[in-house]
Tab-separated table of C-alpha atoms in Angstrom:
chain	number	residue	atom	x	y	z
A	582	PRO	CA	-32.857	-61.026	23.226
A	583	ASP	CA	-34.008	-57.956	20.178
A	584	ARG	CA	-37.439	-59.324	20.556
A	585	SER	CA	-38.880	-61.276	23.107
A	586	ALA	CA	-40.968	-64.665	22.675
A	587	ASP	CA	-44.377	-62.663	23.461
A	588	ALA	CA	-43.694	-60.074	21.068
A	589	LEU	CA	-42.836	-62.827	18.180
A	590	LYS	CA	-46.004	-64.248	19.513
A	591	ASP	CA	-48.155	-61.083	18.540
A	592	MET	CA	-46.329	-61.141	15.523
A	593	GLY	CA	-47.937	-64.368	14.653
A	594	VAL	CA	-44.836	-66.682	14.941
A	595	LYS	CA	-47.186	-69.665	15.902
A	596	GLU	CA	-46.811	-72.795	14.051
A	597	VAL	CA	-44.847	-74.566	11.079
A	598	VAL	CA	-46.890	-73.038	7.967
A	599	SER	CA	-44.416	-74.738	5.377
A	600	SER	CA	-40.948	-77.203	5.663
A	601	PHE	CA	-38.701	-78.798	3.173
A	602	SER	CA	-36.075	-81.156	3.578
A	603	THR	CA	-33.561	-82.449	0.798
A	604	PRO	CA	-31.013	-85.285	0.813
A	605	ILE	CA	-27.285	-84.626	2.071
A	606	THR	CA	-24.575	-86.409	0.270
A	607	ASN	CA	-21.614	-88.696	2.046
A	608	ASP	CA	-19.182	-85.699	2.298
A	609	ALA	CA	-18.512	-84.902	5.860
A	610	ILE	CA	-16.800	-81.714	5.362
A	611	ARG	CA	-19.910	-80.724	3.223
A	612	THR	CA	-21.623	-81.511	5.367
A	613	LYS	CA	-20.597	-79.272	8.382
A	614	ASN	CA	-20.886	-76.611	5.824
A	615	LEU	CA	-24.714	-77.184	6.332
A	616	GLU	CA	-24.733	-77.580	9.436
A	617	ARG	CA	-23.003	-74.193	9.999
A	618	GLY	CA	-25.653	-72.879	7.654
A	619	ALA	CA	-28.578	-74.466	9.749
A	620	GLN	CA	-27.328	-72.501	12.641
A	621	LEU	CA	-27.186	-69.328	10.943
A	622	VAL	CA	-30.426	-69.203	9.336
A	623	THR	CA	-32.537	-70.582	12.274
A	624	GLY	CA	-33.902	-67.654	14.340
A	625	THR	CA	-33.718	-65.457	11.450
A	626	LEU	CA	-37.176	-63.306	11.645
A	627	VAL	CA	-38.521	-62.106	8.329
A	628	ALA	CA	-41.028	-59.378	9.425
A	629	PRO	CA	-43.924	-58.499	7.121
A	630	GLY	CA	-42.807	-57.236	4.310
A	631	GLU	CA	-39.282	-58.338	4.326
A	632	THR	CA	-37.214	-59.613	2.037
A	633	PHE	CA	-34.946	-62.775	3.627
A	634	SER	CA	-31.220	-62.652	1.681
A	635	LEU	CA	-29.553	-66.570	2.175
A	636	LEU	CA	-26.088	-64.570	1.353
A	637	ASP	CA	-26.977	-61.914	3.997
A	638	THR	CA	-27.646	-64.577	6.572
A	639	LEU	CA	-24.719	-66.930	5.749
A	640	SER	CA	-21.964	-63.920	6.093
A	641	PRO	CA	-19.317	-64.101	5.522
A	642	ILE	CA	-19.037	-67.286	4.442
A	643	ASP	CA	-15.225	-67.842	5.376
A	644	THR	CA	-13.333	-69.942	7.697
A	645	ALA	CA	-13.512	-67.699	10.477
A	646	ASN	CA	-17.246	-67.938	10.307
A	647	GLY	CA	-17.170	-71.887	10.366
A	648	PHE	CA	-17.299	-73.055	7.051
A	649	TYR	CA	-14.861	-75.470	5.287
A	650	ALA	CA	-13.585	-75.965	1.819
A	651	ALA	CA	-15.572	-78.495	-0.348
A	652	GLY	CA	-17.007	-79.033	-3.432
A	653	VAL	CA	-18.486	-76.441	-6.032
A	654	VAL	CA	-19.153	-75.915	-9.367
A	655	SER	CA	-17.438	-73.040	-11.204
A	656	ASN	CA	-17.716	-72.398	-14.446
A	657	GLY	CA	-18.996	-76.140	-14.937
A	658	VAL	CA	-16.227	-77.593	-13.325
A	659	HIS	CA	-15.904	-79.473	-9.861
A	660	LYS	CA	-13.303	-77.693	-7.098
A	661	ASP	CA	-13.123	-76.758	-3.441
A	662	ALA	CA	-13.973	-73.892	-2.206
A	663	VAL	CA	-14.930	-72.703	0.899
A	664	GLY	CA	-18.646	-73.085	2.045
A	665	GLY	CA	-19.094	-75.550	-0.978
A	666	GLY	CA	-22.187	-77.302	-0.480
A	667	LEU	CA	-24.106	-74.506	0.917
A	668	SER	CA	-26.077	-74.204	-2.589
A	669	GLN	CA	-28.258	-77.129	-0.844
A	670	MET	CA	-29.052	-74.483	1.552
A	671	ALA	CA	-30.491	-72.369	-1.027
A	672	THR	CA	-32.596	-75.095	-2.571
A	673	THR	CA	-33.943	-76.227	0.703
A	674	THR	CA	-34.793	-72.805	1.897
A	675	TYR	CA	-36.214	-71.725	-1.254
A	676	ASN	CA	-38.491	-74.646	-1.607
A	677	ALA	CA	-39.649	-73.767	2.073
A	678	GLY	CA	-40.345	-69.773	0.676
A	679	TYR	CA	-41.883	-71.408	-2.431
A	680	PHE	CA	-44.567	-73.915	-0.452
A	681	ALA	CA	-45.233	-70.882	2.330
A	682	GLY	CA	-46.149	-69.023	-0.590
A	683	PHE	CA	-43.814	-65.952	-0.181
A	684	ASP	CA	-42.911	-63.644	-3.489
A	685	ASP	CA	-40.053	-64.763	-5.228
A	686	ALA	CA	-37.356	-61.802	-4.705
A	687	GLY	CA	-34.450	-63.657	-6.559
A	688	HIS	CA	-33.051	-66.987	-7.637
A	689	ARG	CA	-30.599	-68.950	-9.904
A	690	PRO	CA	-31.066	-72.766	-10.621
A	691	HIS	CA	-27.587	-74.302	-10.478
A	692	SER	CA	-25.896	-74.402	-14.116
A	693	TYR	CA	-27.098	-78.146	-14.388
A	694	TRP	CA	-29.429	-80.398	-12.474
A	695	PHE	CA	-28.499	-82.846	-9.452
A	696	SER	CA	-30.944	-85.654	-9.111
A	697	ARG	CA	-31.448	-84.931	-4.892
A	698	TYR	CA	-33.239	-82.111	-5.944
A	699	PRO	CA	-36.630	-80.956	-7.480
A	700	ALA	CA	-36.101	-80.647	-11.483
A	701	GLY	CA	-36.300	-76.942	-12.162
A	702	ARG	CA	-37.224	-75.956	-8.740
A	703	GLU	CA	-33.770	-75.471	-6.725
A	704	ALA	CA	-31.166	-72.341	-6.137
A	705	THR	CA	-27.653	-71.849	-6.201
A	706	ILE	CA	-25.780	-68.921	-4.240
A	707	TYR	CA	-22.665	-67.704	-4.784
A	708	VAL	CA	-20.654	-64.920	-2.948
A	709	GLY	CA	-21.030	-61.688	-5.060
A	710	ALA	CA	-23.204	-62.784	-7.902
A	711	ILE	CA	-26.092	-65.035	-7.178
A	712	ASP	CA	-28.421	-64.624	-4.291
A	713	MET	CA	-31.505	-66.568	-2.888
A	714	LYS	CA	-34.181	-64.138	-1.716
A	715	PHE	CA	-37.749	-64.158	-0.956
A	716	THR	CA	-39.918	-61.572	0.425
A	717	ASN	CA	-42.661	-62.253	3.110
A	718	ASP	CA	-45.735	-60.635	1.683
A	719	THR	CA	-48.147	-61.917	4.610
A	720	PRO	CA	-49.167	-59.957	7.774
A	721	TYR	CA	-47.536	-62.187	10.062
A	722	GLY	CA	-43.489	-62.551	11.099
A	723	ALA	CA	-41.820	-65.751	9.875
A	724	VAL	CA	-38.884	-67.223	11.850
A	725	MET	CA	-36.903	-69.587	9.695
A	726	GLN	CA	-35.534	-73.045	11.499
A	727	SER	CA	-32.846	-75.622	9.684
A	728	TRP	CA	-31.120	-78.164	10.867
A	729	VAL	CA	-29.703	-81.488	9.487
A	730	SER	CA	-31.119	-84.637	10.664
A	731	GLY	CA	-31.670	-88.214	9.083
A	732	GLY	CA	-29.354	-87.689	6.163
A	733	GLU	CA	-31.714	-84.422	5.099
A	734	LEU	CA	-31.033	-80.905	4.917
A	735	HIS	CA	-34.147	-79.056	6.869
A	736	VAL	CA	-36.183	-76.199	6.592
A	737	ALA	CA	-39.026	-74.916	8.529
A	738	ILE	CA	-41.185	-71.528	8.722
A	739	TRP	CA	-43.171	-70.690	11.523
A	740	SER	CA	-45.604	-68.248	11.369
A	741	THR	CA	-49.271	-68.088	10.868
A	742	PRO	CA	-51.097	-70.155	7.916
A	743	TYR	CA	-52.120	-67.382	5.312
A	744	TYR	CA	-51.824	-69.256	1.969
A	745	ASP	CA	-52.410	-72.445	0.610
A	746	VAL	CA	-49.967	-73.147	-2.047
A	747	LYS	CA	-50.907	-75.992	-5.463
A	748	THR	CA	-47.956	-76.690	-7.607
A	749	SER	CA	-47.423	-78.696	-10.644
A	750	SER	CA	-44.821	-79.225	-13.311
A	751	SER	CA	-44.772	-79.905	-17.189
A	752	GLY	CA	-42.374	-82.565	-16.560
A	753	LYS	CA	-38.857	-82.845	-18.512
A	754	GLN	CA	-39.040	-81.406	-21.990
A	755	ASN	CA	-36.235	-81.087	-25.251
A	756	VAL	CA	-34.215	-84.036	-23.370
A	757	VAL	CA	-30.034	-83.192	-24.598
A	758	PRO	CA	-28.119	-86.547	-23.651
A	759	LYS	CA	-25.145	-86.291	-21.421
A	760	SER	CA	-21.806	-86.511	-23.014
A	761	THR	CA	-18.048	-86.650	-22.644
A	762	VAL	CA	-16.447	-83.335	-21.792
A	763	HIS	CA	-12.413	-83.583	-22.098
A	764	ASN	CA	-10.496	-81.178	-20.039
A	765	THR	CA	-6.646	-81.132	-19.764
A	766	GLY	CA	-6.202	-78.714	-17.114
A	767	ALA	CA	-3.797	-79.449	-14.434
A	768	GLY	CA	-5.739	-81.824	-11.588
A	769	CYS	CA	-8.519	-82.866	-13.696
A	770	ALA	CA	-9.778	-86.042	-12.931
A	771	GLY	CA	-12.267	-88.432	-14.447
A	772	TYR	CA	-16.010	-87.544	-13.052
A	773	PRO	CA	-18.509	-90.579	-13.982
A	774	GLY	CA	-21.552	-88.204	-13.170
A	775	GLY	CA	-23.873	-85.973	-15.123
A	776	ASN	CA	-27.537	-86.106	-16.262
A	777	ASP	CA	-28.760	-85.708	-19.446
A	778	GLY	CA	-30.353	-81.738	-19.970
A	779	PHE	CA	-33.555	-80.623	-19.877
A	780	THR	CA	-35.883	-78.257	-20.042
A	781	ILE	CA	-39.101	-77.623	-17.678
A	782	THR	CA	-41.835	-75.411	-16.480
A	783	ASN	CA	-42.886	-75.490	-12.611
A	784	TYR	CA	-46.322	-74.195	-11.885
A	785	ARG	CA	-47.221	-72.117	-8.892
A	786	GLN	CA	-51.017	-71.196	-7.728
A	787	VAL	CA	-51.547	-69.147	-4.495
A	788	PHE	CA	-54.664	-69.175	-2.650
A	789	HIS	CA	-55.732	-66.698	0.521
A	790	ASP	CA	-58.883	-67.338	1.398
A	791	GLY	CA	-60.301	-69.770	-1.468
A	792	GLU	CA	-59.329	-66.856	-3.771
A	793	LYS	CA	-56.525	-67.332	-6.177
A	794	VAL	CA	-53.982	-64.408	-5.809
A	795	LYS	CA	-50.825	-65.415	-7.549
A	796	ASP	CA	-50.542	-67.914	-10.979
A	797	GLU	CA	-46.917	-68.182	-11.346
A	798	SER	CA	-44.279	-70.081	-13.467
A	799	PHE	CA	-40.866	-70.598	-13.794
């Protein structure tokens, strides 16, 4: 291995400091993508001061790397593409980093909300355009762990406790009722889903040794 277990212990990798889980769908192919993504995320070391990139960790997102075609959202339309479902890895990993207190180094929410994710606190990825990144701004190393079990995707971060995180939300505001969109494109199929649109602000306060060091909103 590049680094021994003792070397990781010396960096402070000793216990779970943050974890997050999101429910998976009943799409078996999509779940295969998440299982493969979890394999690639697991064991990733984010050293102090380093930035974790989900796209770099998963790439290449192609069939040769163990991914399958499944549902994605492109320009507001559901269609199949290799790696479909990996935005759930983005959301789950984003929240693990969020509650670890790490710096947000870039993320973008989905174009519309899926009720399986926390409102306004989610992320997507798109090769070449949208990544999900966070920076480990603690003095300790952080090792990622991810797996699928119990109908959920899990992401845990192993390190040494450094931050305490408190969060709150404005709740949904400026609600726009869902409506029907008509499309005459080839292969268009009726879709009964959809959620009301809204704006929401999520607040995060991060403390170290009782002192507030970050006060953020998104």
